[in-house]
Amino acid sequence: SHHYWTQILGEGADNTIIDASNSFRSVFSVSGVGRGTVVSNLSITHGCATNDPDYGSGLMLQRTGLRMVRCAIKNNAIDKGYGGGLYVSESLPELFECSIEQNDQQGGGKGGGGGIYLDDRSGIVLDSCVIASNRSNRGIEKTDGAAIGTGILGAEKLSYVKIFNCLVVSNKTTGEGIDGISIDLNNDPTKVIIQHTTFADNSGVALRFTDAPSATVSNSIFWGQADDVSATNSAYSLLNSVLQNESTNSRPGCITNNPLFVSGYFLNGTS
């Protein structure tokens, strides 16, 4: 049998720009393609989704194994919906050296995931990516109106969440909430691995687990948030990491030393 894959190859995120000019629901959507499909070296910007609810103002993925390389999903806005930048449904995307920045989940009521929303039966690999300066006004069906998962929100029935060598920084809400990553698994046996990732200057809690039976966070930095990790009915390991607001007791290899960031979030020679 023959397999046919699609490749969309730009000439750099600063040079190849797919710009919806705030006039379309999503900049574009991808459905039903395999892992050989690649999108690389381009920007997806100025999607504007206004239906109630809506999905993926920048990019919507459904039943796909898309791979993205050196792309930017930025400056997209969704009102009462899911995924200001990227919405993932029944899909297993892999993102390498991509940035998800300055996307906005604006409305109240239903919605969440200013940067990325992972829906049921999905998984994601993020490697050397930046999740930064995304915003969310309110959360998903929460009576207190708290914003949940401004950078990334993962819902139940996920296949896996693997995050390596990433920056999750400066994500904000207008009120209380989880501003970095929130993963709610409803006790499904999902594999969650976060390694070599920096959480910094998010306005509330950096990382939240809810009903997560197993998760591992290692060799990571938590600095400049109101709280490092929040967990409800969850079991997680926190290893060999820099913590600002958490106790290092029973956390092998964890320290509380200031990471001494320079030039953004690089470490200086004495860190």
mmCIF file of C-alpha atoms in Angstrom:
data_model
loop_
_atom_site.group_PDB
_atom_site.id
_atom_site.type_symbol
_atom_site.label_atom_id
_atom_site.label_comp_id
_atom_site.label_asym_id
_atom_site.label_seq_id
_atom_site.Cartn_x
_atom_site.Cartn_y
_atom_site.Cartn_z
ATOM 1 C CA SER A 1 0.000 0.000 0.000
ATOM 2 C CA HIS A 2 1.046 3.596 -0.540
ATOM 3 C CA HIS A 3 0.986 6.354 2.063
ATOM 4 C CA TYR A 4 0.768 9.979 1.049
ATOM 5 C CA TRP A 5 1.803 12.699 3.476
ATOM 6 C CA THR A 6 1.382 16.440 3.350
ATOM 7 C CA GLN A 7 4.233 18.843 3.972
ATOM 8 C CA ILE A 8 3.728 22.581 4.460
ATOM 9 C CA LEU A 9 7.193 24.095 4.501
ATOM 10 C CA GLY A 10 7.765 27.787 5.111
ATOM 11 C CA GLU A 11 10.921 29.863 4.905
ATOM 12 C CA GLY A 12 11.075 30.798 8.583
ATOM 13 C CA ALA A 13 8.508 31.934 11.139
ATOM 14 C CA ASP A 14 9.433 35.572 10.519
ATOM 15 C CA ASN A 15 9.143 35.218 6.745
ATOM 16 C CA THR A 16 6.223 32.854 6.084
ATOM 17 C CA ILE A 17 3.160 34.155 7.940
ATOM 18 C CA ILE A 18 -0.378 32.790 7.668
ATOM 19 C CA ASP A 19 -2.371 35.784 8.872
ATOM 20 C CA ALA A 20 -6.166 35.579 9.253
ATOM 21 C CA SER A 21 -6.439 39.335 9.952
ATOM 22 C CA ASN A 22 -8.870 38.621 12.831
ATOM 23 C CA SER A 23 -11.595 37.595 10.389
ATOM 24 C CA PHE A 24 -11.800 33.779 10.574
ATOM 25 C CA ARG A 25 -12.810 31.236 13.226
ATOM 26 C CA SER A 26 -9.466 29.426 12.933
ATOM 27 C CA VAL A 27 -6.459 30.307 10.848
ATOM 28 C CA PHE A 28 -6.581 26.712 9.624
ATOM 29 C CA SER A 29 -7.471 23.193 10.729
ATOM 30 C CA VAL A 30 -5.954 19.782 10.041
ATOM 31 C CA SER A 31 -7.912 16.542 10.203
ATOM 32 C CA GLY A 32 -7.284 12.874 9.477
ATOM 33 C CA VAL A 33 -3.602 12.937 8.517
ATOM 34 C CA GLY A 34 -0.807 10.660 9.740
ATOM 35 C CA ARG A 35 2.484 11.190 11.528
ATOM 36 C CA GLY A 36 4.310 11.829 8.279
ATOM 37 C CA THR A 37 2.543 15.177 7.890
ATOM 38 C CA VAL A 38 4.880 18.068 8.683
ATOM 39 C CA VAL A 39 4.311 21.811 9.084
ATOM 40 C CA SER A 40 7.514 23.764 9.510
ATOM 41 C CA ASN A 41 9.072 27.227 9.550
ATOM 42 C CA LEU A 42 5.970 29.424 9.532
ATOM 43 C CA SER A 43 3.739 31.549 11.759
ATOM 44 C CA ILE A 44 0.011 31.210 12.408
ATOM 45 C CA THR A 45 -1.474 34.447 13.644
ATOM 46 C CA HIS A 46 -4.528 36.670 14.141
ATOM 47 C CA GLY A 47 -7.196 34.007 14.207
ATOM 48 C CA CYS A 48 -10.319 35.288 15.933
ATOM 49 C CA ALA A 49 -12.932 32.752 17.096
ATOM 50 C CA THR A 50 -16.188 34.196 18.409
ATOM 51 C CA ASN A 51 -18.740 31.351 18.411
ATOM 52 C CA ASP A 52 -19.983 29.971 21.742
ATOM 53 C CA PRO A 53 -18.176 27.670 22.181
ATOM 54 C CA ASP A 54 -15.406 27.642 19.599
ATOM 55 C CA TYR A 55 -12.208 25.647 19.179
ATOM 56 C CA GLY A 56 -8.645 26.536 18.256
ATOM 57 C CA SER A 57 -8.432 30.099 17.076
ATOM 58 C CA GLY A 58 -4.951 29.627 15.633
ATOM 59 C CA LEU A 59 -4.880 25.937 14.738
ATOM 60 C CA MET A 60 -7.387 23.120 15.267
ATOM 61 C CA LEU A 61 -6.178 19.496 15.076
ATOM 62 C CA GLN A 62 -8.602 16.567 14.846
ATOM 63 C CA ARG A 63 -7.622 12.900 14.479
ATOM 64 C CA THR A 64 -4.119 13.716 13.294
ATOM 65 C CA GLY A 65 -0.500 12.922 14.070
ATOM 66 C CA LEU A 66 0.840 16.226 12.776
ATOM 67 C CA ARG A 67 4.458 17.208 13.444
ATOM 68 C CA MET A 68 5.304 20.924 13.745
ATOM 69 C CA VAL A 69 8.869 22.200 13.594
ATOM 70 C CA ARG A 70 10.079 25.766 14.258
ATOM 71 C CA CYS A 71 6.606 27.294 13.993
ATOM 72 C CA ALA A 72 4.989 30.160 15.898
ATOM 73 C CA ILE A 73 1.337 30.235 16.964
ATOM 74 C CA LYS A 74 0.853 33.744 18.258
ATOM 75 C CA ASN A 75 -1.576 36.612 18.735
ATOM 76 C CA ASN A 76 -4.720 34.544 18.259
ATOM 77 C CA ALA A 77 -7.883 35.163 20.302
ATOM 78 C CA ILE A 78 -10.878 33.048 21.225
ATOM 79 C CA ASP A 79 -13.942 34.232 23.119
ATOM 80 C CA LYS A 80 -15.999 31.519 24.866
ATOM 81 C CA GLY A 81 -14.038 28.535 23.692
ATOM 82 C CA TYR A 82 -11.117 26.146 23.972
ATOM 83 C CA GLY A 83 -7.558 26.793 22.858
ATOM 84 C CA GLY A 84 -6.684 30.375 22.045
ATOM 85 C CA GLY A 85 -3.633 29.208 20.112
ATOM 86 C CA LEU A 86 -4.023 25.458 19.545
ATOM 87 C CA TYR A 87 -6.891 23.003 20.072
ATOM 88 C CA VAL A 88 -6.107 19.259 19.987
ATOM 89 C CA SER A 89 -8.841 16.609 19.699
ATOM 90 C CA GLU A 90 -8.243 12.859 19.271
ATOM 91 C CA SER A 91 -4.761 13.716 18.009
ATOM 92 C CA LEU A 92 -1.122 13.016 18.856
ATOM 93 C CA PRO A 93 0.868 16.044 17.648
ATOM 94 C CA GLU A 94 4.577 16.587 18.198
ATOM 95 C CA LEU A 95 5.946 20.130 18.408
ATOM 96 C CA PHE A 96 9.673 20.861 18.168
ATOM 97 C CA GLU A 97 11.232 24.308 18.671
ATOM 98 C CA CYS A 98 7.826 25.970 18.402
ATOM 99 C CA SER A 99 6.471 29.003 20.245
ATOM 100 C CA ILE A 100 2.915 29.407 21.552
ATOM 101 C CA GLU A 101 2.814 33.042 22.578
ATOM 102 C CA GLN A 102 0.446 35.933 23.260
ATOM 103 C CA ASN A 103 -2.732 33.994 22.584
ATOM 104 C CA ASP A 104 -5.877 34.969 24.441
ATOM 105 C CA GLN A 105 -8.868 33.062 25.814
ATOM 106 C CA GLN A 106 -11.079 36.057 26.486
ATOM 107 C CA GLY A 107 -14.593 35.149 27.538
ATOM 108 C CA GLY A 108 -16.288 33.829 30.613
ATOM 109 C CA GLY A 109 -18.227 30.614 31.119
ATOM 110 C CA LYS A 110 -16.988 27.638 29.124
ATOM 111 C CA GLY A 111 -13.463 27.755 27.821
ATOM 112 C CA GLY A 112 -9.848 27.374 28.763
ATOM 113 C CA GLY A 113 -6.324 26.932 27.528
ATOM 114 C CA GLY A 114 -5.154 30.343 26.420
ATOM 115 C CA GLY A 115 -2.183 28.731 24.667
ATOM 116 C CA ILE A 116 -3.106 25.053 24.150
ATOM 117 C CA TYR A 117 -6.177 22.974 24.966
ATOM 118 C CA LEU A 118 -5.853 19.163 24.926
ATOM 119 C CA ASP A 119 -9.214 17.454 24.597
ATOM 120 C CA ASP A 120 -10.205 13.815 25.182
ATOM 121 C CA ARG A 121 -8.193 10.987 23.628
ATOM 122 C CA SER A 122 -5.272 13.223 22.741
ATOM 123 C CA GLY A 123 -1.594 13.285 23.604
ATOM 124 C CA ILE A 124 1.187 15.756 22.960
ATOM 125 C CA VAL A 125 4.966 15.964 22.817
ATOM 126 C CA LEU A 126 6.510 19.402 23.330
ATOM 127 C CA ASP A 127 10.275 19.556 22.870
ATOM 128 C CA SER A 128 12.295 22.792 23.098
ATOM 129 C CA CYS A 129 9.148 24.919 22.889
ATOM 130 C CA VAL A 130 8.176 28.254 24.436
ATOM 131 C CA ILE A 131 4.723 28.675 26.031
ATOM 132 C CA ALA A 132 4.700 32.349 26.964
ATOM 133 C CA SER A 133 2.550 35.390 27.612
ATOM 134 C CA ASN A 134 -0.757 33.672 26.936
ATOM 135 C CA ARG A 135 -3.834 35.014 28.718
ATOM 136 C CA SER A 136 -7.119 33.691 30.037
ATOM 137 C CA ASN A 137 -9.973 35.633 31.585
ATOM 138 C CA ARG A 138 -11.995 32.798 33.070
ATOM 139 C CA GLY A 139 -11.915 29.058 33.366
ATOM 140 C CA ILE A 140 -13.890 25.991 32.387
ATOM 141 C CA GLU A 141 -17.214 25.566 34.103
ATOM 142 C CA LYS A 142 -15.826 26.511 37.515
ATOM 143 C CA THR A 143 -18.233 28.172 39.920
ATOM 144 C CA ASP A 144 -15.523 30.489 41.212
ATOM 145 C CA GLY A 145 -14.703 31.741 37.723
ATOM 146 C CA ALA A 146 -11.033 30.860 38.144
ATOM 147 C CA ALA A 147 -8.925 30.616 35.027
ATOM 148 C CA ILE A 148 -7.549 27.111 34.545
ATOM 149 C CA GLY A 149 -4.496 26.320 32.454
ATOM 150 C CA THR A 150 -3.674 29.622 30.793
ATOM 151 C CA GLY A 151 -0.573 28.218 29.088
ATOM 152 C CA ILE A 152 -1.764 24.625 28.585
ATOM 153 C CA LEU A 153 -4.952 22.916 29.749
ATOM 154 C CA GLY A 154 -5.184 19.132 29.464
ATOM 155 C CA ALA A 155 -8.557 17.450 29.950
ATOM 156 C CA GLU A 156 -9.303 13.858 30.974
ATOM 157 C CA LYS A 157 -8.752 10.699 28.867
ATOM 158 C CA LEU A 158 -5.402 11.844 27.517
ATOM 159 C CA SER A 159 -2.959 9.349 26.018
ATOM 160 C CA TYR A 160 0.190 11.093 27.270
ATOM 161 C CA VAL A 161 1.727 14.486 27.998
ATOM 162 C CA LYS A 162 5.493 14.705 27.418
ATOM 163 C CA ILE A 163 7.222 18.055 27.874
ATOM 164 C CA PHE A 164 10.993 18.368 27.458
ATOM 165 C CA ASN A 165 13.351 21.374 27.474
ATOM 166 C CA CYS A 166 10.555 23.942 27.388
ATOM 167 C CA LEU A 167 9.922 27.419 28.771
ATOM 168 C CA VAL A 168 6.518 28.037 30.387
ATOM 169 C CA VAL A 169 6.710 31.697 31.336
ATOM 170 C CA SER A 170 4.696 34.862 31.900
ATOM 171 C CA ASN A 171 1.258 33.345 31.317
ATOM 172 C CA LYS A 172 -1.415 35.422 33.025
ATOM 173 C CA THR A 173 -5.006 35.449 34.174
ATOM 174 C CA THR A 174 -7.214 38.321 35.261
ATOM 175 C CA GLY A 175 -7.914 36.585 38.568
ATOM 176 C CA GLU A 176 -6.963 33.502 40.524
ATOM 177 C CA GLY A 177 -6.023 30.446 38.521
ATOM 178 C CA ILE A 178 -3.458 28.050 37.137
ATOM 179 C CA ASP A 179 -1.370 30.107 34.782
ATOM 180 C CA GLY A 180 1.218 27.617 33.565
ATOM 181 C CA ILE A 181 -0.029 24.071 32.943
ATOM 182 C CA SER A 182 -3.130 22.350 34.325
ATOM 183 C CA ILE A 183 -3.659 18.616 33.763
ATOM 184 C CA ASP A 184 -6.945 17.015 34.861
ATOM 185 C CA LEU A 185 -6.972 13.268 34.165
ATOM 186 C CA ASN A 186 -10.073 11.954 35.966
ATOM 187 C CA ASN A 187 -7.873 9.140 37.317
ATOM 188 C CA ASP A 188 -7.043 7.794 33.866
ATOM 189 C CA PRO A 189 -3.611 6.071 33.703
ATOM 190 C CA THR A 190 -2.081 8.766 31.523
ATOM 191 C CA LYS A 191 1.706 9.038 31.319
ATOM 192 C CA VAL A 192 2.816 12.552 32.262
ATOM 193 C CA ILE A 193 6.524 13.373 31.999
ATOM 194 C CA ILE A 194 7.966 16.883 32.379
ATOM 195 C CA GLN A 195 11.755 17.249 32.183
ATOM 196 C CA HIS A 196 14.263 20.097 31.887
ATOM 197 C CA THR A 197 11.494 22.704 31.796
ATOM 198 C CA THR A 198 11.455 26.184 33.340
ATOM 199 C CA PHE A 199 8.266 27.596 34.887
ATOM 200 C CA ALA A 200 8.776 31.286 35.667
ATOM 201 C CA ASP A 201 6.803 34.467 36.250
ATOM 202 C CA ASN A 202 3.384 32.946 35.651
ATOM 203 C CA SER A 203 0.905 35.026 37.630
ATOM 204 C CA GLY A 204 -0.642 32.257 39.753
ATOM 205 C CA VAL A 205 0.268 28.579 40.119
ATOM 206 C CA ALA A 206 2.849 27.145 37.731
ATOM 207 C CA LEU A 207 1.674 23.518 37.500
ATOM 208 C CA ARG A 208 -1.502 21.799 38.654
ATOM 209 C CA PHE A 209 -2.452 18.127 38.704
ATOM 210 C CA THR A 210 -6.039 17.014 39.319
ATOM 211 C CA ASP A 211 -7.012 13.346 39.628
ATOM 212 C CA ALA A 212 -3.648 12.361 38.155
ATOM 213 C CA PRO A 213 -2.550 8.927 39.381
ATOM 214 C CA SER A 214 1.031 9.161 38.111
ATOM 215 C CA ALA A 215 3.214 12.038 36.932
ATOM 216 C CA THR A 216 6.936 12.753 37.036
ATOM 217 C CA VAL A 217 8.575 16.193 37.014
ATOM 218 C CA SER A 218 12.364 16.300 37.016
ATOM 219 C CA ASN A 219 15.341 18.596 36.403
ATOM 220 C CA SER A 220 13.062 21.609 36.152
ATOM 221 C CA ILE A 221 12.928 25.138 37.592
ATOM 222 C CA PHE A 222 9.992 26.813 39.352
ATOM 223 C CA TRP A 223 10.560 30.496 40.083
ATOM 224 C CA GLY A 224 8.564 33.708 40.331
ATOM 225 C CA GLN A 225 5.053 32.289 40.799
ATOM 226 C CA ALA A 226 2.633 32.470 43.722
ATOM 227 C CA ASP A 227 2.915 28.687 43.987
ATOM 228 C CA ASP A 228 5.003 26.041 42.269
ATOM 229 C CA VAL A 229 2.817 22.925 42.155
ATOM 230 C CA SER A 230 -0.786 22.337 43.188
ATOM 231 C CA ALA A 231 -2.202 18.807 43.367
ATOM 232 C CA THR A 232 -5.683 17.464 44.089
ATOM 233 C CA ASN A 233 -6.182 13.702 44.463
ATOM 234 C CA SER A 234 -2.943 13.138 42.566
ATOM 235 C CA ALA A 235 0.323 11.248 42.931
ATOM 236 C CA TYR A 236 3.375 12.871 41.402
ATOM 237 C CA SER A 237 7.145 12.790 41.776
ATOM 238 C CA LEU A 238 9.188 15.981 41.891
ATOM 239 C CA LEU A 239 12.905 15.279 41.451
ATOM 240 C CA ASN A 240 16.181 17.190 41.016
ATOM 241 C CA SER A 241 14.456 20.538 40.553
ATOM 242 C CA VAL A 242 14.744 24.135 41.758
ATOM 243 C CA LEU A 243 11.777 25.127 43.934
ATOM 244 C CA GLN A 244 10.837 28.515 45.323
ATOM 245 C CA ASN A 245 7.604 27.823 47.198
ATOM 246 C CA GLU A 246 7.706 24.081 47.861
ATOM 247 C CA SER A 247 9.366 22.089 50.613
ATOM 248 C CA THR A 248 12.285 19.931 49.506
ATOM 249 C CA ASN A 249 11.404 17.251 52.060
ATOM 250 C CA SER A 250 10.928 13.831 50.427
ATOM 251 C CA ARG A 251 11.863 15.348 47.085
ATOM 252 C CA PRO A 252 15.207 13.856 46.101
ATOM 253 C CA GLY A 253 17.710 16.265 44.644
ATOM 254 C CA CYS A 254 15.498 19.361 44.938
ATOM 255 C CA ILE A 255 16.972 22.688 46.083
ATOM 256 C CA THR A 256 15.731 26.232 46.762
ATOM 257 C CA ASN A 257 18.676 28.220 45.363
ATOM 258 C CA ASN A 258 17.884 31.261 43.235
ATOM 259 C CA PRO A 259 18.509 30.224 39.591
ATOM 260 C CA LEU A 260 19.935 33.704 38.785
ATOM 261 C CA PHE A 261 18.408 34.093 35.342
ATOM 262 C CA VAL A 262 20.177 36.285 32.806
ATOM 263 C CA SER A 263 19.099 37.462 29.336
ATOM 264 C CA GLY A 264 15.562 36.227 29.805
ATOM 265 C CA TYR A 265 15.624 32.744 31.278
ATOM 266 C CA PHE A 266 19.143 31.563 30.606
ATOM 267 C CA LEU A 267 21.261 30.551 33.592
ATOM 268 C CA ASN A 268 24.454 32.370 34.390
ATOM 269 C CA GLY A 269 27.708 30.557 34.984
ATOM 270 C CA THR A 270 27.294 30.393 38.774
ATOM 271 C CA SER A 271 23.726 29.029 38.879
#
